[in-house]
Short mmCIF file of N, CA and C in Angstrom, two decimals:
data_model
loop_
_atom_site.label_atom_id
_atom_site.label_comp_id
_atom_site.label_asym_id
_atom_site.label_seq_id
_atom_site.Cartn_x
_atom_site.Cartn_y
_atom_site.Cartn_z
N UNK A 297 0.85 -1.18 0.00
CA UNK A 297 0.00 0.00 0.00
C UNK A 297 0.89 1.24 0.00
N UNK A 298 0.43 2.29 -0.62
CA UNK A 298 1.18 3.54 -0.74
C UNK A 298 1.28 4.27 0.59
N UNK A 299 2.25 5.16 0.68
CA UNK A 299 2.43 6.06 1.82
C UNK A 299 2.38 7.49 1.31
N UNK A 300 1.82 8.38 2.13
CA UNK A 300 1.70 9.79 1.77
C UNK A 300 2.16 10.66 2.92
N UNK A 301 2.64 11.85 2.58
CA UNK A 301 3.10 12.82 3.57
C UNK A 301 2.09 13.94 3.65
N UNK A 302 1.68 14.25 4.89
CA UNK A 302 0.73 15.31 5.17
C UNK A 302 1.45 16.39 5.97
N UNK A 303 1.26 17.64 5.57
CA UNK A 303 1.98 18.75 6.18
C UNK A 303 1.11 19.50 7.17
N UNK A 304 1.77 19.97 8.23
CA UNK A 304 1.15 20.91 9.16
C UNK A 304 2.11 22.08 9.34
N UNK A 305 1.62 23.28 9.09
CA UNK A 305 2.41 24.48 9.26
C UNK A 305 1.71 25.36 10.31
N UNK A 306 2.27 25.46 11.52
CA UNK A 306 1.64 26.27 12.57
C UNK A 306 1.49 27.74 12.20
N UNK A 307 2.23 28.24 11.19
CA UNK A 307 2.05 29.62 10.74
C UNK A 307 0.68 29.80 10.09
N UNK A 308 0.17 28.73 9.46
CA UNK A 308 -1.09 28.82 8.75
C UNK A 308 -2.28 28.42 9.61
N UNK A 309 -2.06 27.51 10.56
CA UNK A 309 -3.14 27.01 11.42
C UNK A 309 -2.53 26.44 12.68
N UNK A 310 -3.06 26.81 13.83
CA UNK A 310 -2.42 26.42 15.09
C UNK A 310 -2.88 25.08 15.65
N UNK A 311 -3.78 24.39 14.98
CA UNK A 311 -4.28 23.06 15.35
C UNK A 311 -4.72 23.04 16.82
N UNK A 312 -5.76 23.80 17.15
CA UNK A 312 -6.19 23.89 18.55
C UNK A 312 -6.66 22.57 19.15
N UNK A 313 -7.09 21.62 18.32
CA UNK A 313 -7.57 20.33 18.81
C UNK A 313 -6.45 19.35 19.12
N UNK A 314 -5.21 19.70 18.77
CA UNK A 314 -4.12 18.73 18.90
C UNK A 314 -3.98 18.17 20.32
N UNK A 315 -3.98 18.96 21.38
CA UNK A 315 -3.84 18.36 22.72
C UNK A 315 -4.94 17.34 23.03
N UNK A 316 -6.17 17.67 22.65
CA UNK A 316 -7.28 16.74 22.88
C UNK A 316 -7.12 15.47 22.04
N UNK A 317 -6.67 15.62 20.81
CA UNK A 317 -6.49 14.47 19.93
C UNK A 317 -5.32 13.60 20.39
N UNK A 318 -4.28 14.21 20.93
CA UNK A 318 -3.17 13.44 21.49
C UNK A 318 -3.64 12.61 22.69
N UNK A 319 -4.48 13.20 23.55
CA UNK A 319 -5.02 12.47 24.70
C UNK A 319 -5.92 11.32 24.23
N UNK A 320 -6.68 11.55 23.18
CA UNK A 320 -7.55 10.49 22.64
C UNK A 320 -6.71 9.31 22.16
N UNK A 321 -5.59 9.57 21.52
CA UNK A 321 -4.71 8.49 21.07
C UNK A 321 -4.16 7.74 22.27
N UNK A 322 -3.78 8.46 23.33
CA UNK A 322 -3.28 7.80 24.54
C UNK A 322 -4.33 6.89 25.15
N UNK A 323 -5.60 7.31 25.12
CA UNK A 323 -6.69 6.52 25.71
C UNK A 323 -7.14 5.37 24.82
N UNK A 324 -7.42 5.67 23.55
CA UNK A 324 -8.04 4.71 22.64
C UNK A 324 -7.09 4.05 21.66
N UNK A 325 -5.92 4.67 21.47
CA UNK A 325 -4.98 4.14 20.49
C UNK A 325 -5.09 4.79 19.12
N UNK A 326 -6.11 5.62 18.91
CA UNK A 326 -6.27 6.32 17.63
C UNK A 326 -7.24 7.48 17.78
N UNK A 327 -7.22 8.34 16.80
CA UNK A 327 -8.22 9.41 16.67
C UNK A 327 -8.42 9.65 15.17
N UNK A 328 -9.65 9.93 14.78
CA UNK A 328 -9.97 10.19 13.38
C UNK A 328 -10.04 11.69 13.13
N UNK A 329 -9.38 12.14 12.06
CA UNK A 329 -9.37 13.55 11.68
C UNK A 329 -9.62 13.67 10.18
N UNK A 330 -10.13 14.82 9.78
CA UNK A 330 -10.23 15.15 8.36
C UNK A 330 -9.08 16.09 8.06
N UNK A 331 -8.38 15.84 6.93
CA UNK A 331 -7.20 16.63 6.59
C UNK A 331 -7.22 16.97 5.11
N UNK A 332 -6.85 18.19 4.79
CA UNK A 332 -6.76 18.60 3.39
C UNK A 332 -5.62 17.85 2.70
N UNK A 333 -5.85 17.50 1.45
CA UNK A 333 -4.81 16.81 0.68
C UNK A 333 -4.63 17.45 -0.69
N UNK A 334 -4.79 18.79 -0.74
CA UNK A 334 -4.56 19.52 -1.97
C UNK A 334 -5.46 19.08 -3.10
N UNK A 335 -4.87 18.75 -4.20
CA UNK A 335 -5.63 18.28 -5.37
C UNK A 335 -5.48 16.78 -5.57
N UNK A 336 -4.84 16.12 -4.63
CA UNK A 336 -4.53 14.70 -4.77
C UNK A 336 -5.80 13.85 -4.77
N UNK A 337 -5.96 13.09 -5.83
CA UNK A 337 -7.10 12.17 -5.96
C UNK A 337 -6.66 10.72 -5.75
N UNK A 338 -5.35 10.49 -5.70
CA UNK A 338 -4.82 9.12 -5.72
C UNK A 338 -4.59 8.49 -4.36
N UNK A 339 -5.21 9.00 -3.32
CA UNK A 339 -5.05 8.40 -1.99
C UNK A 339 -6.10 7.31 -1.84
N UNK A 340 -5.65 6.13 -1.44
CA UNK A 340 -6.56 5.00 -1.27
C UNK A 340 -6.77 4.71 0.21
N UNK A 341 -7.94 4.20 0.53
CA UNK A 341 -8.20 3.76 1.91
C UNK A 341 -7.15 2.72 2.28
N UNK A 342 -6.60 2.85 3.48
CA UNK A 342 -5.56 1.93 3.95
C UNK A 342 -4.15 2.42 3.71
N UNK A 343 -3.99 3.48 2.91
CA UNK A 343 -2.63 3.97 2.65
C UNK A 343 -2.07 4.61 3.92
N UNK A 344 -0.75 4.54 4.06
CA UNK A 344 -0.06 5.03 5.25
C UNK A 344 0.07 6.54 5.19
N UNK A 345 -0.02 7.19 6.34
CA UNK A 345 0.07 8.64 6.43
C UNK A 345 1.17 9.01 7.42
N UNK A 346 2.05 9.91 7.00
CA UNK A 346 3.08 10.45 7.89
C UNK A 346 2.88 11.96 7.93
N UNK A 347 2.95 12.54 9.13
CA UNK A 347 2.77 13.97 9.30
C UNK A 347 4.10 14.65 9.52
N UNK A 348 4.33 15.73 8.76
CA UNK A 348 5.56 16.52 8.90
C UNK A 348 5.18 17.94 9.31
N UNK A 349 5.89 18.42 10.32
CA UNK A 349 5.71 19.80 10.78
C UNK A 349 6.66 20.69 9.99
N UNK A 350 6.12 21.77 9.41
CA UNK A 350 6.90 22.69 8.59
C UNK A 350 6.63 24.12 9.05
N UNK A 351 7.35 25.06 8.47
CA UNK A 351 7.09 26.47 8.73
C UNK A 351 7.87 27.05 9.88
N UNK A 352 7.72 26.47 11.07
CA UNK A 352 8.43 26.96 12.26
C UNK A 352 9.07 25.78 12.98
N UNK A 353 10.25 26.03 13.56
CA UNK A 353 10.91 24.95 14.31
C UNK A 353 10.09 24.57 15.55
N UNK A 354 10.21 23.34 16.00
CA UNK A 354 11.00 22.26 15.42
C UNK A 354 10.26 21.63 14.23
N UNK A 355 11.01 21.28 13.21
CA UNK A 355 10.44 20.71 11.99
C UNK A 355 10.80 19.24 11.91
N UNK A 356 9.88 18.44 11.36
CA UNK A 356 10.14 17.02 11.18
C UNK A 356 8.88 16.19 11.34
N UNK A 357 9.06 14.87 11.35
CA UNK A 357 7.93 13.94 11.45
C UNK A 357 7.44 13.86 12.89
N UNK A 358 6.13 14.03 13.06
CA UNK A 358 5.56 14.05 14.40
C UNK A 358 4.28 13.22 14.54
N UNK A 359 3.84 12.59 13.48
CA UNK A 359 2.61 11.81 13.56
C UNK A 359 2.48 10.81 12.43
N UNK A 360 1.57 9.85 12.64
CA UNK A 360 1.33 8.84 11.61
C UNK A 360 -0.07 8.27 11.76
N UNK A 361 -0.49 7.60 10.71
CA UNK A 361 -1.80 6.96 10.72
C UNK A 361 -2.08 6.31 9.38
N UNK A 362 -3.37 6.17 9.07
CA UNK A 362 -3.82 5.51 7.85
C UNK A 362 -5.03 6.25 7.29
N UNK A 363 -5.14 6.26 5.96
CA UNK A 363 -6.31 6.84 5.31
C UNK A 363 -7.50 5.90 5.48
N UNK A 364 -8.65 6.46 5.81
CA UNK A 364 -9.86 5.66 5.98
C UNK A 364 -10.74 5.66 4.74
N UNK A 365 -10.48 6.58 3.81
CA UNK A 365 -11.32 6.68 2.62
C UNK A 365 -10.54 7.37 1.50
N UNK A 366 -11.15 7.45 0.36
CA UNK A 366 -10.58 8.19 -0.76
C UNK A 366 -10.94 9.67 -0.57
N UNK A 367 -10.18 10.57 -1.20
CA UNK A 367 -10.46 12.01 -1.04
C UNK A 367 -11.80 12.44 -1.62
N UNK A 368 -12.36 13.49 -1.03
CA UNK A 368 -13.55 14.16 -1.55
C UNK A 368 -13.25 15.65 -1.64
N UNK A 369 -14.06 16.37 -2.38
CA UNK A 369 -13.84 17.79 -2.58
C UNK A 369 -14.84 18.62 -1.77
N UNK A 370 -14.35 19.75 -1.25
CA UNK A 370 -15.19 20.67 -0.47
C UNK A 370 -14.54 22.05 -0.52
N UNK A 371 -15.13 23.03 0.18
CA UNK A 371 -14.57 24.38 0.20
C UNK A 371 -13.18 24.35 0.84
N UNK A 372 -12.35 25.28 0.41
CA UNK A 372 -10.97 25.35 0.92
C UNK A 372 -10.98 25.68 2.40
N UNK A 373 -10.00 25.16 3.14
CA UNK A 373 -9.93 25.35 4.59
C UNK A 373 -9.44 26.74 4.99
N UNK A 374 -8.75 27.44 4.09
CA UNK A 374 -8.36 28.83 4.35
C UNK A 374 -9.49 29.75 3.92
N UNK A 375 -9.94 30.62 4.84
CA UNK A 375 -11.09 31.48 4.56
C UNK A 375 -10.95 32.29 3.28
N UNK A 376 -9.78 32.93 3.09
CA UNK A 376 -9.63 33.78 1.90
C UNK A 376 -9.74 32.98 0.60
N UNK A 377 -9.26 31.73 0.61
CA UNK A 377 -9.39 30.90 -0.59
C UNK A 377 -10.81 30.40 -0.76
N UNK A 378 -11.46 30.07 0.35
CA UNK A 378 -12.86 29.63 0.29
C UNK A 378 -13.73 30.76 -0.27
N UNK A 379 -13.48 32.01 0.18
CA UNK A 379 -14.27 33.14 -0.30
C UNK A 379 -14.04 33.41 -1.79
N UNK A 380 -12.86 33.00 -2.28
CA UNK A 380 -12.56 33.16 -3.70
C UNK A 380 -13.12 32.00 -4.52
N UNK A 381 -13.79 31.05 -3.85
CA UNK A 381 -14.38 29.92 -4.56
C UNK A 381 -13.43 28.76 -4.82
N UNK A 382 -12.26 28.83 -4.23
CA UNK A 382 -11.28 27.75 -4.43
C UNK A 382 -11.66 26.57 -3.56
N UNK A 383 -11.55 25.40 -4.13
CA UNK A 383 -11.90 24.18 -3.42
C UNK A 383 -10.64 23.36 -3.14
N UNK A 384 -10.76 22.41 -2.24
CA UNK A 384 -9.65 21.52 -1.90
C UNK A 384 -10.21 20.12 -1.72
N UNK A 385 -9.33 19.17 -1.72
CA UNK A 385 -9.72 17.79 -1.43
C UNK A 385 -9.37 17.49 0.02
N UNK A 386 -10.13 16.58 0.61
CA UNK A 386 -9.93 16.16 1.99
C UNK A 386 -9.97 14.65 2.08
N UNK A 387 -9.34 14.15 3.12
CA UNK A 387 -9.34 12.72 3.37
C UNK A 387 -9.51 12.51 4.87
N UNK A 388 -10.19 11.45 5.24
CA UNK A 388 -10.32 11.12 6.65
C UNK A 388 -9.17 10.19 7.01
N UNK A 389 -8.45 10.56 8.08
CA UNK A 389 -7.28 9.80 8.51
C UNK A 389 -7.50 9.28 9.93
N UNK A 390 -7.03 8.09 10.19
CA UNK A 390 -7.00 7.54 11.55
C UNK A 390 -5.57 7.65 12.05
N UNK A 391 -5.33 8.61 12.95
CA UNK A 391 -3.99 8.81 13.49
C UNK A 391 -3.74 7.82 14.63
N UNK A 392 -2.59 7.15 14.58
CA UNK A 392 -2.22 6.21 15.64
C UNK A 392 -1.04 6.73 16.46
N UNK A 393 -0.43 7.81 16.03
CA UNK A 393 0.67 8.45 16.76
C UNK A 393 0.62 9.94 16.45
N UNK A 394 0.76 10.76 17.50
CA UNK A 394 0.75 12.21 17.34
C UNK A 394 1.50 12.80 18.52
N UNK A 395 2.57 13.53 18.23
CA UNK A 395 3.44 14.07 19.28
C UNK A 395 3.53 15.58 19.15
N UNK A 396 3.78 16.24 20.27
CA UNK A 396 3.87 17.70 20.29
C UNK A 396 5.11 18.18 19.54
N UNK A 397 6.16 17.38 19.54
CA UNK A 397 7.40 17.73 18.85
C UNK A 397 7.79 16.58 17.92
N UNK A 398 8.50 16.88 16.85
CA UNK A 398 8.91 15.83 15.93
C UNK A 398 9.79 14.76 16.60
N UNK A 399 9.56 13.51 16.19
CA UNK A 399 10.39 12.40 16.65
C UNK A 399 11.56 12.16 15.70
N UNK A 400 11.40 12.58 14.45
CA UNK A 400 12.48 12.53 13.47
C UNK A 400 12.59 13.93 12.88
N UNK A 401 13.71 14.58 13.14
CA UNK A 401 13.92 15.96 12.71
C UNK A 401 14.12 16.05 11.20
N UNK A 402 13.78 17.20 10.64
CA UNK A 402 13.98 17.43 9.22
C UNK A 402 15.45 17.28 8.84
N UNK A 403 16.34 17.68 9.73
CA UNK A 403 17.78 17.51 9.47
C UNK A 403 18.16 16.04 9.31
N UNK A 404 17.56 15.18 10.11
CA UNK A 404 17.83 13.75 10.00
C UNK A 404 17.31 13.20 8.68
N UNK A 405 16.18 13.73 8.23
CA UNK A 405 15.58 13.27 6.97
C UNK A 405 16.35 13.76 5.75
N UNK A 406 17.27 14.71 5.95
CA UNK A 406 18.08 15.23 4.84
C UNK A 406 19.20 14.27 4.48
N UNK A 407 19.48 13.31 5.35
CA UNK A 407 20.58 12.35 5.09
C UNK A 407 20.11 11.23 4.17
N UNK A 408 21.06 10.63 3.42
CA UNK A 408 20.71 9.52 2.55
C UNK A 408 20.16 8.34 3.35
N UNK A 409 19.24 7.60 2.80
CA UNK A 409 18.59 7.77 1.50
C UNK A 409 17.38 8.69 1.55
N UNK A 410 17.02 9.17 2.74
CA UNK A 410 15.80 9.95 2.91
C UNK A 410 15.87 11.32 2.24
N UNK A 411 17.08 11.83 2.04
CA UNK A 411 17.27 13.13 1.42
C UNK A 411 16.84 13.18 -0.04
N UNK A 412 16.58 12.02 -0.64
CA UNK A 412 16.11 12.01 -2.04
C UNK A 412 14.67 12.51 -2.16
N UNK A 413 13.96 12.59 -1.03
CA UNK A 413 12.58 13.05 -1.03
C UNK A 413 12.53 14.48 -0.48
N UNK A 414 11.70 15.32 -1.06
CA UNK A 414 11.54 16.71 -0.59
C UNK A 414 10.48 16.71 0.51
N UNK A 415 10.91 16.67 1.77
CA UNK A 415 10.02 16.57 2.92
C UNK A 415 9.22 17.84 3.17
N UNK A 416 9.72 18.98 2.74
CA UNK A 416 9.00 20.24 2.90
C UNK A 416 7.98 20.36 1.77
N UNK A 417 6.99 19.48 1.81
CA UNK A 417 5.98 19.41 0.75
C UNK A 417 5.15 20.69 0.72
N UNK A 418 4.69 21.04 -0.47
CA UNK A 418 3.89 22.27 -0.63
C UNK A 418 2.42 22.03 -0.31
N UNK A 419 1.99 20.79 -0.36
CA UNK A 419 0.62 20.44 -0.01
C UNK A 419 0.61 19.04 0.58
N UNK A 420 -0.42 18.74 1.34
CA UNK A 420 -0.53 17.43 1.95
C UNK A 420 -0.95 16.38 0.94
N UNK A 421 -0.65 15.13 1.26
CA UNK A 421 -1.05 14.02 0.42
C UNK A 421 -0.03 13.65 -0.64
N UNK A 422 1.19 14.18 -0.54
CA UNK A 422 2.23 13.86 -1.52
C UNK A 422 2.67 12.41 -1.30
N UNK A 423 2.71 11.67 -2.39
CA UNK A 423 3.09 10.26 -2.29
C UNK A 423 4.57 10.12 -1.98
N UNK A 424 4.87 9.26 -1.02
CA UNK A 424 6.23 8.96 -0.62
C UNK A 424 6.71 7.76 -1.43
N UNK A 425 7.86 7.84 -2.10
CA UNK A 425 8.34 6.68 -2.87
C UNK A 425 8.43 5.45 -1.97
N UNK A 426 8.01 4.32 -2.48
CA UNK A 426 7.97 3.09 -1.66
C UNK A 426 9.36 2.70 -1.14
N UNK A 427 10.41 3.01 -1.90
CA UNK A 427 11.76 2.67 -1.44
C UNK A 427 12.11 3.43 -0.16
N UNK A 428 11.64 4.66 -0.04
CA UNK A 428 11.88 5.46 1.16
C UNK A 428 10.90 5.07 2.26
N UNK A 429 9.64 4.85 1.90
CA UNK A 429 8.63 4.46 2.89
C UNK A 429 9.01 3.15 3.57
N UNK A 430 9.55 2.21 2.82
CA UNK A 430 9.94 0.91 3.40
C UNK A 430 11.05 1.07 4.43
N UNK A 431 11.94 2.02 4.22
CA UNK A 431 13.03 2.27 5.17
C UNK A 431 12.56 3.15 6.33
N UNK A 432 11.61 4.03 6.06
CA UNK A 432 11.12 4.94 7.09
C UNK A 432 10.30 4.21 8.15
N UNK A 433 9.51 3.26 7.74
CA UNK A 433 8.56 2.62 8.67
C UNK A 433 9.24 2.04 9.92
N UNK A 434 10.28 1.20 9.81
CA UNK A 434 10.89 0.67 11.04
C UNK A 434 11.56 1.75 11.88
N UNK A 435 12.14 2.76 11.22
CA UNK A 435 12.77 3.87 11.94
C UNK A 435 11.71 4.63 12.74
N UNK A 436 10.59 4.94 12.08
CA UNK A 436 9.50 5.65 12.74
C UNK A 436 8.96 4.83 13.91
N UNK A 437 8.70 3.56 13.69
CA UNK A 437 8.14 2.71 14.75
C UNK A 437 9.08 2.64 15.95
N UNK A 438 10.38 2.60 15.72
CA UNK A 438 11.34 2.58 16.82
C UNK A 438 11.28 3.90 17.60
N UNK A 439 11.18 5.02 16.90
CA UNK A 439 11.10 6.32 17.57
C UNK A 439 9.80 6.45 18.37
N UNK A 440 8.71 5.96 17.80
CA UNK A 440 7.42 6.01 18.51
C UNK A 440 7.49 5.15 19.77
N UNK A 441 8.05 3.96 19.64
CA UNK A 441 8.18 3.06 20.79
C UNK A 441 9.02 3.70 21.89
N UNK A 442 10.15 4.29 21.50
CA UNK A 442 11.02 4.96 22.48
C UNK A 442 10.29 6.12 23.17
N UNK A 443 9.54 6.91 22.38
CA UNK A 443 8.84 8.06 22.94
C UNK A 443 7.74 7.62 23.91
N UNK A 444 7.08 6.53 23.59
CA UNK A 444 6.00 6.06 24.46
C UNK A 444 6.54 5.40 25.73
N UNK A 445 7.76 4.88 25.69
CA UNK A 445 8.35 4.25 26.86
C UNK A 445 9.05 5.25 27.77
N UNK A 446 9.38 6.41 27.24
CA UNK A 446 10.08 7.42 28.04
C UNK A 446 9.16 7.89 29.15
N UNK A 447 9.69 7.99 30.36
CA UNK A 447 8.84 8.47 31.45
C UNK A 447 8.42 9.91 31.19
N UNK A 448 7.17 10.18 31.45
CA UNK A 448 6.66 11.54 31.25
C UNK A 448 7.30 12.47 32.28
N UNK A 449 7.63 13.64 31.83
CA UNK A 449 8.23 14.62 32.73
C UNK A 449 7.13 15.18 33.62
N UNK A 450 7.10 14.73 34.83
CA UNK A 450 6.09 15.17 35.79
C UNK A 450 6.78 15.85 36.96
N UNK A 451 6.14 16.86 37.49
CA UNK A 451 6.73 17.48 38.68
C UNK A 451 6.70 16.50 39.85
N UNK A 452 7.73 16.52 40.63
CA UNK A 452 7.80 15.63 41.79
C UNK A 452 6.83 16.10 42.84
N UNK A 453 6.21 15.13 43.50
CA UNK A 453 5.32 15.46 44.60
C UNK A 453 6.15 15.95 45.77
N UNK A 454 5.65 16.96 46.39
CA UNK A 454 6.32 17.46 47.59
C UNK A 454 5.74 16.72 48.78
N UNK A 455 6.58 16.21 49.58
CA UNK A 455 6.10 15.52 50.78
C UNK A 455 6.26 16.44 51.98
N UNK A 456 5.28 16.40 52.79
CA UNK A 456 5.32 17.24 53.99
C UNK A 456 6.29 16.66 55.01
N UNK A 457 7.01 17.52 55.63
CA UNK A 457 7.92 17.10 56.69
C UNK A 457 7.18 17.28 58.00
N UNK A 458 7.10 16.21 58.73
CA UNK A 458 6.43 16.27 60.03
C UNK A 458 7.46 16.57 61.09
N UNK A 459 7.25 17.63 61.80
CA UNK A 459 8.18 18.01 62.87
C UNK A 459 7.55 17.70 64.22
N UNK A 460 8.30 17.13 65.05
CA UNK A 460 7.78 16.79 66.40
C UNK A 460 8.52 17.53 67.45
#
């Protein structure tokens, strides 16, 4: 099955639902979202999805999932483009991993063989060559596993000192 790269640029949209969606993944193991995929019509249900953060640091891969359906067309997600009558395609994705910061930095993806792909995609839904996707998958899964096993940074409980 094909793999596609979906972009998120915090300069264009701050993704206010992200904290809630991250908690949903922690509880249920997944969350379903609708995401713009530009003009791409070639996304199939079951295809792999990787999310790349662009625009502002930190940049890199921070999420993954699977397409649940083929794309459909609707009004553009940016107000000014929607008002101009521009349309976009969307796809429903089931995210199985979503992190606040990238697990694989854009600098790491610049190294061979991953550097053959332009990770700073101009629109979401860009097909990832299978030769790169096959190498990315185990690397991504290892990073996700490490991130999920890392102890969460929690403030230490203060214990009261009993004085007698």
